[in-house]
């Protein structure tokens, strides 16, 4: 009996030691783990960014119809404007006539290319890395690549109400306050994929488009389109 109790005690100590060591290791990792908070959009990002800081007491960035976009990529500019229109009911304008952010008097969203330092734990700059900074009058997304800028826009959209994804929305709001904060993120895995098997189950084109949209929203980068399996082939070839 004594030996059994001693063995149980030693086992419990070992488990406690391993757990404590795991907690210590996790605390040294660069990735920030944040508890979910319904009132804080920074805790609701999917996938959770590598590093997140925020200050709910600081003055937020107010997004409204007077906000302007200063963006180096026309597609990303239009992509973001169309989704903000789902929320505000109007498409915010581009600040093309003035390339100096310091001279823009309105709240401005700046999206541009910039060389970033390698994230902690990466020998080279990870694919799709970006920084997103939210301050009083300026919201900044910067990255050395197109993919990084696009990923930064996806994180920005997740900080906004869900209406940004609804192109049929008619319940517009006048403004939305985005809490001050900073996101530094990069992909932990280079292959982040989703498979759609249309060989066994038919899917209309509209469903495929929707799948691609939701993959983009969640920063997935590989689409495995399973077109054929044995005798099944789901691409129309009129000659066959």
Tab-separated table of N, CA and C in Angstrom, residues 77-218:
chain	number	residue	atom	x	y	z
A	77	UNK	N	-7.760	48.046	-52.928
A	77	UNK	CA	-8.535	49.250	-52.590
A	77	UNK	C	-10.019	49.028	-52.886
A	78	UNK	N	-10.330	48.531	-54.086
A	78	UNK	CA	-11.715	48.296	-54.478
A	78	UNK	C	-12.345	47.179	-53.664
A	79	UNK	N	-11.544	46.141	-53.390
A	79	UNK	CA	-12.019	44.992	-52.609
A	79	UNK	C	-12.495	45.439	-51.226
A	80	UNK	N	-11.689	46.258	-50.569
A	80	UNK	CA	-12.045	46.725	-49.228
A	80	UNK	C	-13.211	47.708	-49.283
A	81	UNK	N	-13.200	48.607	-50.251
A	81	UNK	CA	-14.260	49.618	-50.356
A	81	UNK	C	-15.632	48.971	-50.549
A	82	UNK	N	-15.689	47.935	-51.377
A	82	UNK	CA	-16.964	47.266	-51.642
A	82	UNK	C	-17.516	46.599	-50.388
A	83	UNK	N	-16.646	46.066	-49.547
A	83	UNK	CA	-17.118	45.411	-48.326
A	83	UNK	C	-17.481	46.423	-47.246
A	84	UNK	N	-16.791	47.524	-47.204
A	84	UNK	CA	-17.180	48.580	-46.268
A	84	UNK	C	-18.528	49.179	-46.676
A	85	UNK	N	-18.803	49.201	-47.987
A	85	UNK	CA	-20.098	49.687	-48.464
A	85	UNK	C	-21.234	48.825	-47.927
A	86	UNK	N	-21.000	47.520	-47.754
A	86	UNK	CA	-22.015	46.645	-47.170
A	86	UNK	C	-22.389	47.082	-45.760
A	87	UNK	N	-21.463	47.764	-45.091
A	87	UNK	CA	-21.674	48.184	-43.706
A	87	UNK	C	-22.237	49.596	-43.616
A	88	UNK	N	-21.669	50.522	-44.405
A	88	UNK	CA	-22.039	51.936	-44.307
A	88	UNK	C	-23.083	52.363	-45.330
A	89	UNK	N	-23.235	51.593	-46.402
A	89	UNK	CA	-24.170	51.961	-47.451
A	89	UNK	C	-23.568	52.863	-48.507
A	90	UNK	N	-22.331	53.314	-48.311
A	90	UNK	CA	-21.630	54.158	-49.286
A	90	UNK	C	-20.217	53.618	-49.456
A	91	UNK	N	-19.669	53.830	-50.637
A	91	UNK	CA	-18.306	53.394	-50.924
A	91	UNK	C	-17.340	54.517	-50.550
A	92	UNK	N	-16.466	54.262	-49.614
A	92	UNK	CA	-15.541	55.312	-49.195
A	92	UNK	C	-14.569	55.623	-50.317
A	93	UNK	N	-14.097	56.855	-50.353
A	93	UNK	CA	-13.321	57.352	-51.480
A	93	UNK	C	-11.826	57.098	-51.312
A	94	UNK	N	-11.140	57.131	-52.438
A	94	UNK	CA	-9.690	56.982	-52.449
A	94	UNK	C	-9.038	58.356	-52.419
A	95	UNK	N	-7.929	58.460	-51.700
A	95	UNK	CA	-7.205	59.729	-51.583
A	95	UNK	C	-6.112	59.787	-52.642
A	96	UNK	N	-6.484	59.765	-53.913
A	96	UNK	CA	-5.507	59.739	-55.001
A	96	UNK	C	-4.828	61.083	-55.203
A	97	UNK	N	-5.578	62.152	-54.919
A	97	UNK	CA	-5.045	63.465	-55.218
A	97	UNK	C	-3.976	63.914	-54.238
A	98	UNK	N	-3.816	63.189	-53.156
A	98	UNK	CA	-2.849	63.616	-52.147
A	98	UNK	C	-2.157	62.386	-51.577
A	99	UNK	N	-0.919	62.148	-51.961
A	99	UNK	CA	-0.197	60.953	-51.543
A	99	UNK	C	0.481	61.108	-50.184
A	100	UNK	N	0.432	62.287	-49.602
A	100	UNK	CA	1.057	62.512	-48.294
A	100	UNK	C	0.018	62.347	-47.196
A	101	UNK	N	0.082	61.254	-46.406
A	101	UNK	CA	-0.923	61.015	-45.365
A	101	UNK	C	-1.004	62.152	-44.351
A	102	UNK	N	0.104	62.869	-44.138
A	102	UNK	CA	0.110	63.934	-43.138
A	102	UNK	C	-0.811	65.083	-43.534
A	103	UNK	N	-1.088	65.227	-44.827
A	103	UNK	CA	-1.923	66.323	-45.306
A	103	UNK	C	-3.399	65.955	-45.411
A	104	UNK	N	-3.726	64.694	-45.117
A	104	UNK	CA	-5.113	64.251	-45.187
A	104	UNK	C	-5.792	64.559	-43.855
A	105	UNK	N	-6.826	65.354	-43.895
A	105	UNK	CA	-7.487	65.807	-42.671
A	105	UNK	C	-8.513	64.805	-42.151
A	106	UNK	N	-8.973	63.893	-43.004
A	106	UNK	CA	-9.983	62.920	-42.601
A	106	UNK	C	-9.303	61.660	-42.052
A	107	UNK	N	-10.109	60.819	-41.409
A	107	UNK	CA	-9.584	59.519	-41.002
A	107	UNK	C	-9.183	58.733	-42.251
A	108	UNK	N	-8.001	58.145	-42.220
A	108	UNK	CA	-7.474	57.521	-43.433
A	108	UNK	C	-7.029	56.091	-43.158
A	109	UNK	N	-7.343	55.206	-44.116
A	109	UNK	CA	-6.850	53.829	-44.115
A	109	UNK	C	-5.717	53.768	-45.131
A	110	UNK	N	-4.512	53.462	-44.665
A	110	UNK	CA	-3.337	53.415	-45.533
A	110	UNK	C	-2.924	51.957	-45.716
A	111	UNK	N	-2.815	51.530	-46.967
A	111	UNK	CA	-2.421	50.155	-47.286
A	111	UNK	C	-1.266	50.234	-48.270
A	112	UNK	N	-0.077	49.772	-47.857
A	112	UNK	CA	1.066	49.922	-48.744
A	112	UNK	C	2.177	48.936	-48.486
A	113	UNK	N	3.072	48.862	-49.459
A	113	UNK	CA	4.200	47.942	-49.386
A	113	UNK	C	5.324	48.551	-48.546
A	114	UNK	N	5.925	47.699	-47.726
A	114	UNK	CA	7.056	48.139	-46.910
A	114	UNK	C	7.844	46.911	-46.488
A	115	UNK	N	9.171	47.047	-46.473
A	115	UNK	CA	10.011	45.950	-45.997
A	115	UNK	C	9.885	45.836	-44.487
A	116	UNK	N	9.494	44.660	-44.034
A	116	UNK	CA	9.326	44.404	-42.610
A	116	UNK	C	10.482	43.559	-42.104
A	117	UNK	N	10.762	43.679	-40.821
A	117	UNK	CA	11.762	42.822	-40.205
A	117	UNK	C	11.201	41.406	-40.080
A	118	UNK	N	12.081	40.423	-40.127
A	118	UNK	CA	11.644	39.039	-40.000
A	118	UNK	C	10.972	38.822	-38.655
A	119	UNK	N	9.790	38.173	-38.645
A	119	UNK	CA	9.109	37.891	-37.384
A	119	UNK	C	9.949	37.005	-36.479
A	120	UNK	N	9.667	37.051	-35.209
A	120	UNK	CA	10.390	36.226	-34.241
A	120	UNK	C	10.202	34.754	-34.588
A	121	UNK	N	11.279	34.017	-34.622
A	121	UNK	CA	11.204	32.589	-34.906
A	121	UNK	C	11.318	32.241	-36.377
A	122	UNK	N	11.473	33.240	-37.262
A	122	UNK	CA	11.584	32.977	-38.697
A	122	UNK	C	12.923	33.479	-39.207
A	123	UNK	N	13.634	32.615	-39.927
A	123	UNK	CA	14.915	33.034	-40.477
A	123	UNK	C	14.710	34.016	-41.632
A	124	UNK	N	13.690	33.773	-42.426
A	124	UNK	CA	13.336	34.675	-43.521
A	124	UNK	C	11.926	35.193	-43.272
A	125	UNK	N	11.594	36.277	-43.929
A	125	UNK	CA	10.261	36.832	-43.754
A	125	UNK	C	9.222	35.829	-44.243
A	126	UNK	N	8.302	35.479	-43.380
A	126	UNK	CA	7.314	34.455	-43.694
A	126	UNK	C	6.352	34.934	-44.769
A	127	UNK	N	5.810	33.978	-45.503
A	127	UNK	CA	4.880	34.287	-46.583
A	127	UNK	C	3.638	34.966	-46.032
A	128	UNK	N	3.245	36.066	-46.649
A	128	UNK	CA	2.018	36.739	-46.250
A	128	UNK	C	2.119	37.539	-44.974
A	129	UNK	N	3.330	37.855	-44.498
A	129	UNK	CA	3.489	38.619	-43.265
A	129	UNK	C	2.987	40.044	-43.448
A	130	UNK	N	2.427	40.616	-42.388
A	130	UNK	CA	1.920	41.988	-42.446
A	130	UNK	C	1.855	42.567	-41.037
A	131	UNK	N	1.793	43.878	-40.974
A	131	UNK	CA	1.507	44.611	-39.744
A	131	UNK	C	0.242	45.420	-39.944
A	132	UNK	N	-0.602	45.453	-38.930
A	132	UNK	CA	-1.809	46.275	-38.945
A	132	UNK	C	-1.813	47.120	-37.679
A	133	UNK	N	-1.877	48.436	-37.843
A	133	UNK	CA	-1.893	49.335	-36.700
A	133	UNK	C	-3.138	50.210	-36.753
A	134	UNK	N	-3.868	50.259	-35.635
A	134	UNK	CA	-5.079	51.072	-35.540
A	134	UNK	C	-4.839	52.169	-34.522
A	135	UNK	N	-4.923	53.420	-34.969
A	135	UNK	CA	-4.744	54.566	-34.086
A	135	UNK	C	-5.924	55.521	-34.280
A	136	UNK	N	-5.845	56.681	-33.642
A	136	UNK	CA	-6.943	57.634	-33.604
A	136	UNK	C	-7.416	58.046	-34.994
A	137	UNK	N	-6.527	58.591	-35.814
A	137	UNK	CA	-6.901	59.130	-37.112
A	137	UNK	C	-6.408	58.290	-38.281
A	138	UNK	N	-5.619	57.257	-38.000
A	138	UNK	CA	-4.985	56.511	-39.081
A	138	UNK	C	-5.018	55.008	-38.798
A	139	UNK	N	-5.368	54.248	-39.838
A	139	UNK	CA	-5.304	52.789	-39.779
A	139	UNK	C	-4.328	52.353	-40.859
A	140	UNK	N	-3.271	51.652	-40.465
A	140	UNK	CA	-2.175	51.327	-41.369
A	140	UNK	C	-2.020	49.820	-41.536
A	141	UNK	N	-1.965	49.373	-42.793
A	141	UNK	CA	-1.632	47.984	-43.125
A	141	UNK	C	-0.402	48.022	-44.018
A	142	UNK	N	0.670	47.336	-43.609
A	142	UNK	CA	1.901	47.341	-44.399
A	142	UNK	C	2.465	45.939	-44.518
A	143	UNK	N	3.064	45.657	-45.662
A	143	UNK	CA	3.631	44.332	-45.935
A	143	UNK	C	4.564	44.448	-47.131
A	144	UNK	N	5.538	43.552	-47.253
A	144	UNK	CA	6.407	43.551	-48.433
A	144	UNK	C	5.785	42.850	-49.639
A	145	UNK	N	4.601	42.250	-49.481
A	145	UNK	CA	4.017	41.475	-50.574
A	145	UNK	C	2.535	41.755	-50.718
A	146	UNK	N	2.023	41.436	-51.903
A	146	UNK	CA	0.587	41.566	-52.159
A	146	UNK	C	-0.202	40.670	-51.211
A	147	UNK	N	0.261	39.430	-51.032
A	147	UNK	CA	-0.463	38.493	-50.183
A	147	UNK	C	-0.548	39.013	-48.753
A	148	UNK	N	0.537	39.639	-48.277
A	148	UNK	CA	0.518	40.192	-46.932
A	148	UNK	C	-0.493	41.319	-46.796
A	149	UNK	N	-0.545	42.215	-47.796
A	149	UNK	CA	-1.530	43.297	-47.761
A	149	UNK	C	-2.949	42.726	-47.763
A	150	UNK	N	-3.171	41.704	-48.583
A	150	UNK	CA	-4.496	41.093	-48.662
A	150	UNK	C	-4.865	40.435	-47.334
A	151	UNK	N	-3.898	39.752	-46.699
A	151	UNK	CA	-4.156	39.140	-45.399
A	151	UNK	C	-4.460	40.202	-44.346
A	152	UNK	N	-3.753	41.328	-44.419
A	152	UNK	CA	-4.016	42.407	-43.479
A	152	UNK	C	-5.423	42.957	-43.633
A	153	UNK	N	-5.899	43.054	-44.859
A	153	UNK	CA	-7.265	43.511	-45.111
A	153	UNK	C	-8.278	42.524	-44.520
A	154	UNK	N	-7.976	41.225	-44.613
A	154	UNK	CA	-8.882	40.227	-44.031
A	154	UNK	C	-8.984	40.387	-42.516
A	155	UNK	N	-7.865	40.682	-41.866
A	155	UNK	CA	-7.901	40.906	-40.420
A	155	UNK	C	-8.697	42.170	-40.098
A	156	UNK	N	-8.533	43.202	-40.920
A	156	UNK	CA	-9.302	44.426	-40.717
A	156	UNK	C	-10.797	44.141	-40.833
A	157	UNK	N	-11.196	43.364	-41.838
A	157	UNK	CA	-12.609	43.052	-42.014
A	157	UNK	C	-13.162	42.301	-40.804
A	158	UNK	N	-12.331	41.453	-40.179
A	158	UNK	CA	-12.787	40.720	-39.008
A	158	UNK	C	-12.938	41.617	-37.780
A	159	UNK	N	-12.312	42.782	-37.801
A	159	UNK	CA	-12.496	43.741	-36.707
A	159	UNK	C	-13.805	44.514	-36.845
A	160	UNK	N	-14.460	44.379	-38.005
A	160	UNK	CA	-15.700	45.097	-38.287
A	160	UNK	C	-16.906	44.179	-38.087
A	161	UNK	N	-18.102	44.752	-37.992
A	161	UNK	CA	-19.308	43.915	-37.876
A	161	UNK	C	-19.469	42.971	-39.061
A	162	UNK	N	-20.213	41.892	-38.852
A	162	UNK	CA	-20.342	40.836	-39.864
A	162	UNK	C	-21.050	41.298	-41.127
A	163	UNK	N	-21.723	42.460	-41.081
A	163	UNK	CA	-22.415	42.957	-42.273
A	163	UNK	C	-21.471	43.201	-43.447
A	164	UNK	N	-20.181	43.358	-43.189
A	164	UNK	CA	-19.242	43.608	-44.297
A	164	UNK	C	-19.217	42.447	-45.283
A	165	UNK	N	-19.625	41.261	-44.839
A	165	UNK	CA	-19.623	40.091	-45.713
A	165	UNK	C	-20.964	39.886	-46.428
A	166	UNK	N	-21.955	40.678	-46.091
A	166	UNK	CA	-23.308	40.491	-46.619
A	166	UNK	C	-23.604	41.531	-47.697
A	167	UNK	N	-23.525	41.123	-48.968
A	167	UNK	CA	-23.759	42.049	-50.069
A	167	UNK	C	-25.242	42.359	-50.261
A	168	UNK	N	-26.101	41.683	-49.501
A	168	UNK	CA	-27.531	41.978	-49.548
A	168	UNK	C	-27.984	42.779	-48.327
A	169	UNK	N	-27.040	43.202	-47.520
A	169	UNK	CA	-27.384	43.937	-46.309
A	169	UNK	C	-27.996	45.300	-46.647
A	170	UNK	N	-29.068	45.669	-45.926
A	170	UNK	CA	-29.709	46.968	-46.095
A	170	UNK	C	-29.781	47.728	-44.755
A	171	UNK	N	-29.308	47.102	-43.695
A	171	UNK	CA	-29.341	47.736	-42.377
A	171	UNK	C	-27.982	48.396	-42.126
A	172	UNK	N	-27.815	49.570	-42.705
A	172	UNK	CA	-26.540	50.259	-42.640
A	172	UNK	C	-26.373	50.998	-41.312
A	173	UNK	N	-25.124	51.278	-40.963
A	173	UNK	CA	-24.818	52.079	-39.787
A	173	UNK	C	-24.042	53.314	-40.231
A	174	UNK	N	-24.064	54.364	-39.410
A	174	UNK	CA	-23.404	55.619	-39.771
A	174	UNK	C	-21.901	55.567	-39.524
A	175	UNK	N	-21.499	54.863	-38.472
A	175	UNK	CA	-20.068	54.797	-38.152
A	175	UNK	C	-19.793	53.591	-37.272
A	176	UNK	N	-18.521	53.218	-37.217
A	176	UNK	CA	-18.113	52.110	-36.350
A	176	UNK	C	-16.735	52.418	-35.788
A	177	UNK	N	-16.591	52.267	-34.475
A	177	UNK	CA	-15.328	52.559	-33.806
A	177	UNK	C	-14.495	51.284	-33.692
A	178	UNK	N	-13.301	51.314	-34.288
A	178	UNK	CA	-12.372	50.187	-34.207
A	178	UNK	C	-11.377	50.473	-33.075
A	179	UNK	N	-11.306	49.626	-32.049
A	179	UNK	CA	-10.396	49.894	-30.927
A	179	UNK	C	-8.946	50.011	-31.374
A	180	UNK	N	-8.193	50.831	-30.668
A	180	UNK	CA	-6.768	50.987	-30.973
A	180	UNK	C	-6.039	49.678	-30.697
A	181	UNK	N	-5.118	49.333	-31.584
A	181	UNK	CA	-4.375	48.095	-31.389
A	181	UNK	C	-3.380	47.852	-32.495
A	182	UNK	N	-2.620	46.769	-32.347
A	182	UNK	CA	-1.596	46.396	-33.320
A	182	UNK	C	-1.636	44.889	-33.548
A	183	UNK	N	-1.543	44.487	-34.807
A	183	UNK	CA	-1.464	43.075	-35.168
A	183	UNK	C	-0.212	42.874	-36.011
A	184	UNK	N	0.628	41.935	-35.615
A	184	UNK	CA	1.776	41.504	-36.418
A	184	UNK	C	1.601	40.022	-36.680
A	185	UNK	N	1.506	39.660	-37.939
A	185	UNK	CA	1.099	38.293	-38.243
A	185	UNK	C	1.859	37.745	-39.437
A	186	UNK	N	2.017	36.441	-39.449
A	186	UNK	CA	2.567	35.713	-40.591
A	186	UNK	C	2.064	34.285	-40.508
A	187	UNK	N	2.113	33.577	-41.626
A	187	UNK	CA	1.582	32.225	-41.689
A	187	UNK	C	2.520	31.250	-40.991
A	188	UNK	N	1.986	30.506	-40.026
A	188	UNK	CA	2.795	29.495	-39.347
A	188	UNK	C	3.063	28.300	-40.265
A	189	UNK	N	2.121	28.010	-41.159
A	189	UNK	CA	2.265	26.900	-42.096
A	189	UNK	C	2.162	27.439	-43.518
A	190	UNK	N	3.056	27.016	-44.399
A	190	UNK	CA	3.048	27.516	-45.769
A	190	UNK	C	1.879	26.959	-46.575
A	191	UNK	N	1.431	25.752	-46.237
A	191	UNK	CA	0.295	25.144	-46.935
A	191	UNK	C	-0.920	25.182	-46.010
A	192	UNK	N	-1.887	26.028	-46.378
A	192	UNK	CA	-3.110	26.150	-45.583
A	192	UNK	C	-4.271	25.912	-46.548
A	193	UNK	N	-4.696	24.677	-46.651
A	193	UNK	CA	-5.567	24.285	-47.741
A	193	UNK	C	-6.975	23.890	-47.364
A	194	UNK	N	-7.792	23.795	-48.395
A	194	UNK	CA	-9.171	23.320	-48.283
A	194	UNK	C	-9.481	22.480	-49.508
A	195	UNK	N	-10.106	21.324	-49.290
A	195	UNK	CA	-10.456	20.453	-50.412
A	195	UNK	C	-11.959	20.490	-50.663
A	196	UNK	N	-12.314	20.640	-51.921
A	196	UNK	CA	-13.714	20.539	-52.339
A	196	UNK	C	-13.828	19.365	-53.295
A	197	UNK	N	-14.568	18.334	-52.884
A	197	UNK	CA	-14.703	17.111	-53.663
A	197	UNK	C	-15.991	17.172	-54.473
A	198	UNK	N	-15.873	17.522	-55.760
A	198	UNK	CA	-17.052	17.563	-56.631
A	198	UNK	C	-17.144	16.309	-57.496
A	199	UNK	N	-16.213	15.399	-57.317
A	199	UNK	CA	-16.278	14.150	-58.064
A	199	UNK	C	-17.432	13.293	-57.565
A	200	UNK	N	-17.636	13.286	-56.247
A	200	UNK	CA	-18.698	12.469	-55.649
A	200	UNK	C	-20.004	13.251	-55.461
A	201	UNK	N	-19.886	14.558	-55.234
A	201	UNK	CA	-21.079	15.356	-54.969
A	201	UNK	C	-21.040	16.623	-55.810
A	202	UNK	N	-22.035	16.793	-56.659
A	202	UNK	CA	-22.064	17.933	-57.573
A	202	UNK	C	-22.227	19.238	-56.809
A	203	UNK	N	-21.490	20.278	-57.245
A	203	UNK	CA	-21.596	21.607	-56.643
A	203	UNK	C	-21.714	22.646	-57.762
A	204	UNK	N	-22.688	23.534	-57.704
A	204	UNK	CA	-22.791	24.584	-58.733
A	204	UNK	C	-21.667	25.590	-58.604
A	205	UNK	N	-21.441	26.351	-59.671
A	205	UNK	CA	-20.337	27.309	-59.701
A	205	UNK	C	-20.437	28.330	-58.572
A	206	UNK	N	-21.668	28.737	-58.213
A	206	UNK	CA	-21.843	29.733	-57.166
A	206	UNK	C	-21.281	29.250	-55.834
A	207	UNK	N	-21.408	27.953	-55.564
A	207	UNK	CA	-20.872	27.390	-54.318
A	207	UNK	C	-19.346	27.444	-54.326
A	208	UNK	N	-18.746	27.156	-55.485
A	208	UNK	CA	-17.283	27.205	-55.596
A	208	UNK	C	-16.787	28.623	-55.329
A	209	UNK	N	-17.476	29.618	-55.917
A	209	UNK	CA	-17.094	31.013	-55.682
A	209	UNK	C	-17.179	31.357	-54.201
A	210	UNK	N	-18.220	30.884	-53.551
A	210	UNK	CA	-18.411	31.181	-52.125
A	210	UNK	C	-17.318	30.519	-51.282
A	211	UNK	N	-16.953	29.277	-51.654
A	211	UNK	CA	-15.868	28.586	-50.941
A	211	UNK	C	-14.564	29.377	-51.054
A	212	UNK	N	-14.266	29.866	-52.272
A	212	UNK	CA	-13.039	30.638	-52.475
A	212	UNK	C	-13.059	31.929	-51.644
A	213	UNK	N	-14.224	32.562	-51.551
A	213	UNK	CA	-14.339	33.769	-50.732
A	213	UNK	C	-14.033	33.473	-49.269
A	214	UNK	N	-14.638	32.424	-48.749
A	214	UNK	CA	-14.433	32.112	-47.329
A	214	UNK	C	-13.018	31.611	-47.058
A	215	UNK	N	-12.410	30.981	-48.046
A	215	UNK	CA	-10.990	30.635	-47.899
A	215	UNK	C	-10.153	31.902	-47.768
A	216	UNK	N	-10.451	32.889	-48.596
A	216	UNK	CA	-9.713	34.154	-48.538
A	216	UNK	C	-9.930	34.841	-47.195
A	217	UNK	N	-11.177	34.839	-46.697
A	217	UNK	CA	-11.473	35.489	-45.424
A	217	UNK	C	-10.644	34.902	-44.286
A	218	UNK	N	-10.333	33.602	-44.380
A	218	UNK	CA	-9.595	32.930	-43.307
A	218	UNK	C	-8.131	32.668	-43.670
